PDB file of C-alpha atoms in Angstrom:
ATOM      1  CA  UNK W   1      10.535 -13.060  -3.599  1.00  0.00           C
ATOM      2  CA  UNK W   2      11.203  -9.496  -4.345  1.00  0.00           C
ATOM      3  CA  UNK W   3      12.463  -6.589  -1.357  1.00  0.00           C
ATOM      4  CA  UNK W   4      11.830  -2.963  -1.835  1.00  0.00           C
ATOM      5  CA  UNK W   5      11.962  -0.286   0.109  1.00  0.00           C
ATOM      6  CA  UNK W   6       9.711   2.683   1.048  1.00  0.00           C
ATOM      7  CA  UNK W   7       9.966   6.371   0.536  1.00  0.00           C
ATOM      8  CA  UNK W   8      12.157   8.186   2.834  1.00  0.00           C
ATOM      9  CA  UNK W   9      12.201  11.126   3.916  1.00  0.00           C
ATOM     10  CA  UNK W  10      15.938  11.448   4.522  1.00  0.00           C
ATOM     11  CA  UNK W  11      16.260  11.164   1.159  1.00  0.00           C
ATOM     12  CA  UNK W  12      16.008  14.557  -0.661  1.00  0.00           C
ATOM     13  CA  UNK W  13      14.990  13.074  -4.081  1.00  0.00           C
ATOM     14  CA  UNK W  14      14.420   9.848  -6.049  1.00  0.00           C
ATOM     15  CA  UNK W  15      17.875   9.234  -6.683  1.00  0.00           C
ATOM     16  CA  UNK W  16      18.770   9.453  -3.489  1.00  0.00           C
ATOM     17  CA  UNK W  17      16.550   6.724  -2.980  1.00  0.00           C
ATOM     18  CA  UNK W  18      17.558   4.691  -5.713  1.00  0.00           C
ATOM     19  CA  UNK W  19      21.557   5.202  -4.044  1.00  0.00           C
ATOM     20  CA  UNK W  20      20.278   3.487  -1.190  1.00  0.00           C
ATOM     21  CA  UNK W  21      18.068   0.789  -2.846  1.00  0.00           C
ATOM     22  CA  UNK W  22      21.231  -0.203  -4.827  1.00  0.00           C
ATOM     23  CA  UNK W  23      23.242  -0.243  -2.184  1.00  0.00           C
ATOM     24  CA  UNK W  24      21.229  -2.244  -0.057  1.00  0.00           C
ATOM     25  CA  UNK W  25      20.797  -4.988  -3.476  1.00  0.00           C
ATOM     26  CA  UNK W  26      17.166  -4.358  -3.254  1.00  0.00           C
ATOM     27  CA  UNK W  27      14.695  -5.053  -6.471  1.00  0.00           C
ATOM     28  CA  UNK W  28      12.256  -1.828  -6.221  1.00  0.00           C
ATOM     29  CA  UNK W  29      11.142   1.299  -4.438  1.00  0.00           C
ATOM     30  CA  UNK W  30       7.699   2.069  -3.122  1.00  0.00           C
ATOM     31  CA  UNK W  31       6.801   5.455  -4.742  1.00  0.00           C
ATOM     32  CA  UNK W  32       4.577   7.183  -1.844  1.00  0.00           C
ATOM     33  CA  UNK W  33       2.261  10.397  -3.086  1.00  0.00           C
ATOM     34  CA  UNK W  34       2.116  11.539   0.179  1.00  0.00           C
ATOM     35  CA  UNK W  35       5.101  13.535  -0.711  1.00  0.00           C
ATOM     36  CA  UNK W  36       4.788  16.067  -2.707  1.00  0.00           C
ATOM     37  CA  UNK W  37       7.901  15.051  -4.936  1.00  0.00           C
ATOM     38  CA  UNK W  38       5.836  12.017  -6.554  1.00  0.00           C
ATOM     39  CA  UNK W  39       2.229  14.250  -7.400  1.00  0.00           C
ATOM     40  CA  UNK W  40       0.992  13.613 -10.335  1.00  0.00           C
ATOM     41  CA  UNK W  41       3.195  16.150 -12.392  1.00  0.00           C
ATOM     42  CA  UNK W  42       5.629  14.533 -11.369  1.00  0.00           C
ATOM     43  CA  UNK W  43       5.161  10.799 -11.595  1.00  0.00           C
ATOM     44  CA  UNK W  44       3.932  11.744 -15.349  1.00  0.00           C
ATOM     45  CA  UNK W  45       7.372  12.426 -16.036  1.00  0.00           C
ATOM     46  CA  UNK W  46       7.186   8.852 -17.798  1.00  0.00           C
ATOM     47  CA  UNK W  47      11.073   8.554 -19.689  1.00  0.00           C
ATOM     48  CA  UNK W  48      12.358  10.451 -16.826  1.00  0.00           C
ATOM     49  CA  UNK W  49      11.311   7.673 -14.248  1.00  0.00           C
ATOM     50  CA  UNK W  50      11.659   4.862 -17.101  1.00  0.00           C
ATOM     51  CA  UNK W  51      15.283   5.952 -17.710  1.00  0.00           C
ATOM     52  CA  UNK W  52      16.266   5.982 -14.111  1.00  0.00           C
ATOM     53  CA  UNK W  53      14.617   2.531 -13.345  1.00  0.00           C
ATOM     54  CA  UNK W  54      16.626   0.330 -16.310  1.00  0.00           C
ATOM     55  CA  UNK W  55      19.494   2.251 -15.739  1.00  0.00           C
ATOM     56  CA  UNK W  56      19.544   0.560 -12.232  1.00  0.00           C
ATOM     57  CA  UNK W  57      17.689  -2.235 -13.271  1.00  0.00           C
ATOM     58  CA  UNK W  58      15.323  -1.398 -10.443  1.00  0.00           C
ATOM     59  CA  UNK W  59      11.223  -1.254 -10.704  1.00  0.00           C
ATOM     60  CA  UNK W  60       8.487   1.391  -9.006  1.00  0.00           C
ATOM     61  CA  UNK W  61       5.558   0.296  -7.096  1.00  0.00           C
ATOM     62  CA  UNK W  62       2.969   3.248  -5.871  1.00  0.00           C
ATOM     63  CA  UNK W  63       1.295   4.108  -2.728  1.00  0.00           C
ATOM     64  CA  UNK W  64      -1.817   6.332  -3.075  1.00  0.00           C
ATOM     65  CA  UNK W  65      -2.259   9.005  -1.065  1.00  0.00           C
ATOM     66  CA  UNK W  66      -3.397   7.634   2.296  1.00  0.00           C
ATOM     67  CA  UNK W  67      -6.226  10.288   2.103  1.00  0.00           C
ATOM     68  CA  UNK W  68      -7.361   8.726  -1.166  1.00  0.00           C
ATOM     69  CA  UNK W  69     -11.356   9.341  -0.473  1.00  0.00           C
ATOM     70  CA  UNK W  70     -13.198   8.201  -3.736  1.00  0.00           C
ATOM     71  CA  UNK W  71     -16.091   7.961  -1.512  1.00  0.00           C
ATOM     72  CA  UNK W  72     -16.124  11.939  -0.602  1.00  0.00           C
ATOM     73  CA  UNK W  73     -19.570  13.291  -0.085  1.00  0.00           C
ATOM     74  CA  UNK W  74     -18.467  16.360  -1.875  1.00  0.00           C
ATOM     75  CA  UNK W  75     -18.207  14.911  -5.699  1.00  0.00           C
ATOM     76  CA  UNK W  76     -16.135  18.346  -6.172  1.00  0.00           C
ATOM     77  CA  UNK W  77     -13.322  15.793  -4.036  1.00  0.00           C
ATOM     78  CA  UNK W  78     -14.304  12.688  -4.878  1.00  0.00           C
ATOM     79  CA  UNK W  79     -13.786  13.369  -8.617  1.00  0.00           C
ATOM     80  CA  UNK W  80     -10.261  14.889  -8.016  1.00  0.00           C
ATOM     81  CA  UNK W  81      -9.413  12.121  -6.288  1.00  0.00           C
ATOM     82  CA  UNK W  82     -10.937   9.472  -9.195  1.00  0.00           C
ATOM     83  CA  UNK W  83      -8.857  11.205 -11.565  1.00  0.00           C
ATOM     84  CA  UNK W  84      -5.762  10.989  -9.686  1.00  0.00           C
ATOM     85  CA  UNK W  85      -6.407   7.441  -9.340  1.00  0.00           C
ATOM     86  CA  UNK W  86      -6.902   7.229 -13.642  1.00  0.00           C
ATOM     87  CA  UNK W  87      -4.042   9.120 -13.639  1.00  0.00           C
ATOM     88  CA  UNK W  88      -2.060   6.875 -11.613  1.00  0.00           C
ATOM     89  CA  UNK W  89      -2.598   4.028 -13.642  1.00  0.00           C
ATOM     90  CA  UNK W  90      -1.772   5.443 -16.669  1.00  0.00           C
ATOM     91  CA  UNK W  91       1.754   5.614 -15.680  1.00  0.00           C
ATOM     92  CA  UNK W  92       1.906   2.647 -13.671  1.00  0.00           C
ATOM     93  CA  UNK W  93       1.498   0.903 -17.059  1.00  0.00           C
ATOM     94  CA  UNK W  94       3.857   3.249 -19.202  1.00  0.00           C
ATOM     95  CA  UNK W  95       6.323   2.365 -16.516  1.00  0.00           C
ATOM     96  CA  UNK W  96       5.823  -1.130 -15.890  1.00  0.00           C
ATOM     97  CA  UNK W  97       5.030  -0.543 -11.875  1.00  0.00           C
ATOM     98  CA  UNK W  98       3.109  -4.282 -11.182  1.00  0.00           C
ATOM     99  CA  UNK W  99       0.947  -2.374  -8.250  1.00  0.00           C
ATOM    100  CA  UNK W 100      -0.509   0.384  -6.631  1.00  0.00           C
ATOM    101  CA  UNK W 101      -0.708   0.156  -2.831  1.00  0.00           C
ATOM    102  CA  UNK W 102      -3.777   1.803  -1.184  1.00  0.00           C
ATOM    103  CA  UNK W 103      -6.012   1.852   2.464  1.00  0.00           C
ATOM    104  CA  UNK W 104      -9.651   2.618   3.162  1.00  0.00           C
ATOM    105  CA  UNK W 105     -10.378   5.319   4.066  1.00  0.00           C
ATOM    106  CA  UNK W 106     -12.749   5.420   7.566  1.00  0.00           C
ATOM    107  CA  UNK W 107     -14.472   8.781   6.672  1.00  0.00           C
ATOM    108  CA  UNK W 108     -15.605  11.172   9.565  1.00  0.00           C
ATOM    109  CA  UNK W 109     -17.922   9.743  12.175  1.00  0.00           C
ATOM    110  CA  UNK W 110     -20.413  11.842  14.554  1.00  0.00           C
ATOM    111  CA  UNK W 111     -20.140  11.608  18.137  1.00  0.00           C
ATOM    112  CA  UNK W 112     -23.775  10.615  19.941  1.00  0.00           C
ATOM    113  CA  UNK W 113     -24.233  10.610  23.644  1.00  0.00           C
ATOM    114  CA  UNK W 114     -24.222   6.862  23.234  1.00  0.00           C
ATOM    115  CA  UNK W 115     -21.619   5.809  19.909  1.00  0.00           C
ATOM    116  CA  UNK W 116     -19.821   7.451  17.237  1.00  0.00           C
ATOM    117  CA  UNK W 117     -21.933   7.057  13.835  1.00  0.00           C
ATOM    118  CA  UNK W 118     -19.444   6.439  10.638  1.00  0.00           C
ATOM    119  CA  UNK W 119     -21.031   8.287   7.885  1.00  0.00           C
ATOM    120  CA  UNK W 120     -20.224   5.751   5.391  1.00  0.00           C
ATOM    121  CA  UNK W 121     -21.530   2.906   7.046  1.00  0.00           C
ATOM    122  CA  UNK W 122     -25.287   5.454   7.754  1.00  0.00           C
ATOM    123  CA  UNK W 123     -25.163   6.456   4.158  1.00  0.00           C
ATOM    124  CA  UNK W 124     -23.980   2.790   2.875  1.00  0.00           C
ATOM    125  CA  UNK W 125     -25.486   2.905  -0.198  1.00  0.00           C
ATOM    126  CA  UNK W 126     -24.004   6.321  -1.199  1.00  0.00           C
ATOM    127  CA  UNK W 127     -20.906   4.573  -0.764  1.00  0.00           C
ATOM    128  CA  UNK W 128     -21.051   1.536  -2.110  1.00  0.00           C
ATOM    129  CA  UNK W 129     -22.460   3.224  -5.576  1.00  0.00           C
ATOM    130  CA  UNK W 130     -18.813   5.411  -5.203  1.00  0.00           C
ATOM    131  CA  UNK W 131     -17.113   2.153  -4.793  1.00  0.00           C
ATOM    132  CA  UNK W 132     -18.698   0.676  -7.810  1.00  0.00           C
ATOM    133  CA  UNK W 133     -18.363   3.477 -10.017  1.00  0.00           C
ATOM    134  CA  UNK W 134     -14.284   3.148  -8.556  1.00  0.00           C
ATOM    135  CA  UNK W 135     -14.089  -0.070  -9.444  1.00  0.00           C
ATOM    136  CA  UNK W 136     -15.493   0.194 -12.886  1.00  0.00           C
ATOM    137  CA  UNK W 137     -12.888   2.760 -13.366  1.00  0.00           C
ATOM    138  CA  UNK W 138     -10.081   1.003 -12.036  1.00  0.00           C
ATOM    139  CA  UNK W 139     -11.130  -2.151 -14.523  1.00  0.00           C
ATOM    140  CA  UNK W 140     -11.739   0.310 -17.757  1.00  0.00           C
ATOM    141  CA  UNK W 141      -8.200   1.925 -17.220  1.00  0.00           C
ATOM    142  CA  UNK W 142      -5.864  -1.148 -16.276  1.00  0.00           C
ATOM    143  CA  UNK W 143      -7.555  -3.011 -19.444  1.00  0.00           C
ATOM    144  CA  UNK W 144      -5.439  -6.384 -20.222  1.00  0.00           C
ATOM    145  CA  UNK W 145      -2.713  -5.374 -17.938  1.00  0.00           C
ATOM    146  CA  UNK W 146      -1.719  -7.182 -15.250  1.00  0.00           C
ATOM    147  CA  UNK W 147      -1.480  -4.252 -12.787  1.00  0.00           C
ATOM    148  CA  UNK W 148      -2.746  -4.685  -9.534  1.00  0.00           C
ATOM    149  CA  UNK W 149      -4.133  -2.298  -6.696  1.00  0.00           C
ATOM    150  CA  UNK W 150      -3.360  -3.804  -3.452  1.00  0.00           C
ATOM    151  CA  UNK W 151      -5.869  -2.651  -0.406  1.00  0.00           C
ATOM    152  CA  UNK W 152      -3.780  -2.595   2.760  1.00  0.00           C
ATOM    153  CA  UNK W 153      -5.136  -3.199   6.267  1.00  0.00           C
ATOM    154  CA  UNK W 154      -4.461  -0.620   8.738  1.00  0.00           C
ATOM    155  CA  UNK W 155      -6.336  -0.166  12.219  1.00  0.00           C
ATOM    156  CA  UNK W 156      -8.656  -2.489  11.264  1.00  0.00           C
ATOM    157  CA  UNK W 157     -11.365  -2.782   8.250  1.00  0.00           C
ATOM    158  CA  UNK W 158     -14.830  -1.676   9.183  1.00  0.00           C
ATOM    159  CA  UNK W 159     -18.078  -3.789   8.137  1.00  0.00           C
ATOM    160  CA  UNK W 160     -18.829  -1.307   5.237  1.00  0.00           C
ATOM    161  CA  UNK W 161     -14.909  -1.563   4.082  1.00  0.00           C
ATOM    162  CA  UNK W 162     -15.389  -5.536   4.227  1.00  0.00           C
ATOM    163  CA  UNK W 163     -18.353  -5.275   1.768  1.00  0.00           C
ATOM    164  CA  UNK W 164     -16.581  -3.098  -0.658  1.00  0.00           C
ATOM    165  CA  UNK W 165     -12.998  -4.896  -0.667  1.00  0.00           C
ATOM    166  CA  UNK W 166     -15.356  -8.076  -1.314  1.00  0.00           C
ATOM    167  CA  UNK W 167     -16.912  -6.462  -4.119  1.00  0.00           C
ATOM    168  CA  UNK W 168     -13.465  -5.066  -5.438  1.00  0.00           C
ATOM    169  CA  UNK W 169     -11.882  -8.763  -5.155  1.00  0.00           C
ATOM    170  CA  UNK W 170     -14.790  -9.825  -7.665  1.00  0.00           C
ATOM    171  CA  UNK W 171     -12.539  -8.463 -10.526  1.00  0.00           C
ATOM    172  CA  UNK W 172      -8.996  -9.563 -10.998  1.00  0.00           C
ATOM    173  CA  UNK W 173      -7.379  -5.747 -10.694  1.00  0.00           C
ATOM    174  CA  UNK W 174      -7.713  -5.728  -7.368  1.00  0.00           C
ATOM    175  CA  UNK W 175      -5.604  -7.940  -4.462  1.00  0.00           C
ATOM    176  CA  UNK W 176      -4.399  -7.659  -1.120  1.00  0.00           C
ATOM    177  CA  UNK W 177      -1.374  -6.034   0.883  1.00  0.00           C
ATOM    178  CA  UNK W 178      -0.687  -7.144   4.189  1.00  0.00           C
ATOM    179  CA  UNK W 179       0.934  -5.317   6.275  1.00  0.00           C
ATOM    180  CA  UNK W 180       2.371  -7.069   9.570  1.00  0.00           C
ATOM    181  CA  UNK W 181       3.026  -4.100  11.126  1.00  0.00           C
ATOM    182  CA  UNK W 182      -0.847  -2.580  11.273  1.00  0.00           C
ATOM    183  CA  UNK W 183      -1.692  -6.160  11.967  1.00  0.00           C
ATOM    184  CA  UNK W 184       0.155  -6.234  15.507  1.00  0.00           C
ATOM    185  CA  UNK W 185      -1.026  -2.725  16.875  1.00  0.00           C
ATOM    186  CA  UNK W 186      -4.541  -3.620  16.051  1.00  0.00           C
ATOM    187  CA  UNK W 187      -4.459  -6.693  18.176  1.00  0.00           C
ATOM    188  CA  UNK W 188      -4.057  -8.429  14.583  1.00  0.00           C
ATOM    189  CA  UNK W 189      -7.859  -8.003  14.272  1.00  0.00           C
ATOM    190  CA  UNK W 190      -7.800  -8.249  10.285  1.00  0.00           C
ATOM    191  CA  UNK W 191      -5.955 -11.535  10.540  1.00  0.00           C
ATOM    192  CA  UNK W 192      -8.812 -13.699   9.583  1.00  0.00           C
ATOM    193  CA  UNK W 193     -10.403 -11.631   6.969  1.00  0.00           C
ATOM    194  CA  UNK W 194      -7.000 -11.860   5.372  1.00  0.00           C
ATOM    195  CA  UNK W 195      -6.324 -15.429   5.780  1.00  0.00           C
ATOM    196  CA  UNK W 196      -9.992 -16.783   4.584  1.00  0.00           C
ATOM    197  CA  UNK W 197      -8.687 -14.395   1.211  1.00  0.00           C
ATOM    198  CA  UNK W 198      -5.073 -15.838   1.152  1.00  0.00           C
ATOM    199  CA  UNK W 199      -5.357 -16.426  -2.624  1.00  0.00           C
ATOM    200  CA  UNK W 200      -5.773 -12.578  -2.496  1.00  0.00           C
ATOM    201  CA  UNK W 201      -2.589 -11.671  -1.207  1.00  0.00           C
ATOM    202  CA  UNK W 202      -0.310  -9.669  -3.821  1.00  0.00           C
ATOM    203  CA  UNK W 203       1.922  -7.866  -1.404  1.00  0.00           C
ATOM    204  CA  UNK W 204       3.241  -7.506   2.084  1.00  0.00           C
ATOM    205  CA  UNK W 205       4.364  -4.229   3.846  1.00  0.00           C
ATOM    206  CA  UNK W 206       7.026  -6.025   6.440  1.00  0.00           C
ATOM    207  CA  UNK W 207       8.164  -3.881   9.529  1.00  0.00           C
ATOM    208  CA  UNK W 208       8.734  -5.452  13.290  1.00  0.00           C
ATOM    209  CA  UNK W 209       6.345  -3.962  16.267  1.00  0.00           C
ATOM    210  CA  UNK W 210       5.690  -4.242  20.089  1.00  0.00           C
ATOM    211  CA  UNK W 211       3.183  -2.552  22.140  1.00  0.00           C
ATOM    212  CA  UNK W 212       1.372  -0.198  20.262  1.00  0.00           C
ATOM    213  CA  UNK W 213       4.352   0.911  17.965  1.00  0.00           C
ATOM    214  CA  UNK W 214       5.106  -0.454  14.288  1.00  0.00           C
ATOM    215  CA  UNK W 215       7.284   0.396  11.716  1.00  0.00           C
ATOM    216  CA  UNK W 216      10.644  -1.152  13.642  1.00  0.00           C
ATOM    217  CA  UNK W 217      13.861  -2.722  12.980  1.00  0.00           C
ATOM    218  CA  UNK W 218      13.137  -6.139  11.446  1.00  0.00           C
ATOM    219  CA  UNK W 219      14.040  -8.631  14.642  1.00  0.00           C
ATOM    220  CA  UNK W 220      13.720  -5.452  17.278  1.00  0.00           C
ATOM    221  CA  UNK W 221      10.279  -6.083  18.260  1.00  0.00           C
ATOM    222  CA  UNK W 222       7.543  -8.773  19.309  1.00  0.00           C
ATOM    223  CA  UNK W 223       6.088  -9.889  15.870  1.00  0.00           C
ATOM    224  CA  UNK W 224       6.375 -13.477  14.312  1.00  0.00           C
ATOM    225  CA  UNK W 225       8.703 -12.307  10.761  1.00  0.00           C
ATOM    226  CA  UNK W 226       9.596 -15.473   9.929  1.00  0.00           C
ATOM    227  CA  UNK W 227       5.884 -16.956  10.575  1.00  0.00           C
ATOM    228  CA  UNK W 228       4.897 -13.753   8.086  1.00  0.00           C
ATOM    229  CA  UNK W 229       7.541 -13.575   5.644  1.00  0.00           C
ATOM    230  CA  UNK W 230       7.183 -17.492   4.678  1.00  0.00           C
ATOM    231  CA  UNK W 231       3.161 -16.373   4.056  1.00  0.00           C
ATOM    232  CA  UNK W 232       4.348 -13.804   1.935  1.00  0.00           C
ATOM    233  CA  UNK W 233       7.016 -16.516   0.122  1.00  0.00           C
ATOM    234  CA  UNK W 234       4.227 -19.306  -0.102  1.00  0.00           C
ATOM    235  CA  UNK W 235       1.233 -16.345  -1.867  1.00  0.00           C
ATOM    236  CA  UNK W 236       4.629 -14.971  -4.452  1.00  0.00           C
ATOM    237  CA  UNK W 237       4.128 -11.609  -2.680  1.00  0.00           C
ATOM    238  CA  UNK W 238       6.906  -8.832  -2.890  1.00  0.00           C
ATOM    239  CA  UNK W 239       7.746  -7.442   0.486  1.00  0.00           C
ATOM    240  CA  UNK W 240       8.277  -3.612   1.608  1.00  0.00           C
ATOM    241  CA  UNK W 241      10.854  -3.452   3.934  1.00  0.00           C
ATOM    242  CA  UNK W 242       8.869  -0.491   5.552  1.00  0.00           C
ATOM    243  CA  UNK W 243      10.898   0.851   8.052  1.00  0.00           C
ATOM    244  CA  UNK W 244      11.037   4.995   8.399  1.00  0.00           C
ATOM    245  CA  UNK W 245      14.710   5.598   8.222  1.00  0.00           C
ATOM    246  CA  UNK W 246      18.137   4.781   6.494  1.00  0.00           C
ATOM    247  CA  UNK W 247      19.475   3.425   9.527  1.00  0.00           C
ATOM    248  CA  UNK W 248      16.572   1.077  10.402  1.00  0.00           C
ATOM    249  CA  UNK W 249      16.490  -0.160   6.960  1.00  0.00           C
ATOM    250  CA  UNK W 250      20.000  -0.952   6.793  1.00  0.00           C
ATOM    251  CA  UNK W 251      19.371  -2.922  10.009  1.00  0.00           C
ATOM    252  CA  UNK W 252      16.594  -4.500   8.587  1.00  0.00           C
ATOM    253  CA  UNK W 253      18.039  -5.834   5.812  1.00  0.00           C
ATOM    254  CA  UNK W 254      20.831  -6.947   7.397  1.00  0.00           C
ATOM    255  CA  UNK W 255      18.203  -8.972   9.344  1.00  0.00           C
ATOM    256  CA  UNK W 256      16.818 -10.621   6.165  1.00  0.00           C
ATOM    257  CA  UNK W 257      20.007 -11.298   4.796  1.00  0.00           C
ATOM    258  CA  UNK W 258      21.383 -13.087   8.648  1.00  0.00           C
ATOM    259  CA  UNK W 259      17.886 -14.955   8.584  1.00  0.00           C
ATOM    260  CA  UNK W 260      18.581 -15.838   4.428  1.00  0.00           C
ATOM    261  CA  UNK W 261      15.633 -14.631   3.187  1.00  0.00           C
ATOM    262  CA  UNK W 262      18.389 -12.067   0.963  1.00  0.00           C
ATOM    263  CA  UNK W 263      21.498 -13.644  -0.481  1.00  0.00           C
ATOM    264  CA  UNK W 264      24.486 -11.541   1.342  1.00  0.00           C
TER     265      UNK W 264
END
């Protein structure tokens, strides 16, 4: 089973990152395009990233942008955001990145007197046709490959999200990334969706939580890691050791390593 670690933002650059993933005998990094050092421009840059993983016989993995919105009423966005997606993929294959890590996105709701409405879920078949037209995109890039994209639960899937990760899970591209951390601030409401698709799990985002706050110290916090991480072993996931700084990683894999889940 394979550790990485996530983007930080203590870490001016990628090979600041890759000092610390080294360091810390880990197998890959999490590239996150939420930062504007891994855009597109950027993570095109194929023999500069190529060079830097065998030369520290590392490996990439991507997150999407978490506002990734394929769905957009305004095709203006939606389109942008298809491309980046296209994009993505191309150089998750000329780099040899297995995955690209993404979430739902909700979309804006109006408030009634009564309930909130979620737009996607009124205009569902707007949205599912987007999510089709997604998928078929996702399948025509990837080809034979054996990339995945990896749909990761957050605060909680809504009914419409269901119906399109069911769709996606139709074609072999896409799989599933728990992550443990969501799970226990949302009263670990996507549990069950995730179990009855166990054969769907690809990858685990592993942080410790209690109350309403994730992203802690592995062994700091209230959730069950070694219930979680032996899912994770039994599916062949890889595991993001997402904590959000150096010193809370450090911690954390010093957890993993007392616990022998990493040799020492």
């Amino acid at each position: 089973m394979d550790f990485g670690m996530p983007t930080l933002i203590e870490n001016h650059n990628l090979e600041e990152n890759i000092a610390l993933c080294k360091e810390l005998k880990l197998q890959f990094i999490e590239l996150n395009m939420n930062f504007p050092l891994y855009q597109i421009p950027r993570l095109e840059k194929i023999d500069y990233l190529t060079e830097l993983a065998e030369k520290n016989d590392i490996y990439f993995t991507i997150h999407l942008d978490e506002n990734f919105n394929v769905c957009d009423f305004n095709p203006l966005v939606a389109d942008a955001y298809m491309e980046t997606a296209a994009r993505t993929l191309e150089v998750a294959k000329k780099i040899n990145a297995p995955l690209l890590n993404m979430h739902m996105n909700h979309g804006i709701f109006v408030t009634l007197p009564d309930r909130k409405v979620r737009m996607f879920e009124e205009y569902q078949e707007e949205y599912m046709a987007s999510m089709r037209k997604f998928c078929e995109m996702c399948q025509r890039t990837a080809g034979d490959t054996d990339i995945k994209i990896c749909i990761e639960n957050t605060d909680g899937y809504q009914s419409y999200e269901k119906e399109a990760i069911d769709y996606f899970l139709q074609s072999g591209i896409f799989a599933l990334t728990w992550d443990i951390g969501h799970s226990h601030t949302s009263g670990n409401v996507d549990e069950a969706f995730l179990m009855e698709r166990k054969d769907r799990l690809f990858h685990f985002h592993i942080h410790d939580g209690f109350g309403n706050k994730n992203h802690q110290t592995l062994g700091s916090g209230e959730i069950d890691l070694q219930q979680r991480i032996n899912i994770a072993h039994e599916c062949g996931c890889r595991c993001v050791v997402e904590t959000k700084t150096v010193d809370a990683l450090r911690r954390s894999v010093a957890w993993l390593k007392e616990n022998q889940y990493m040799q020492a």
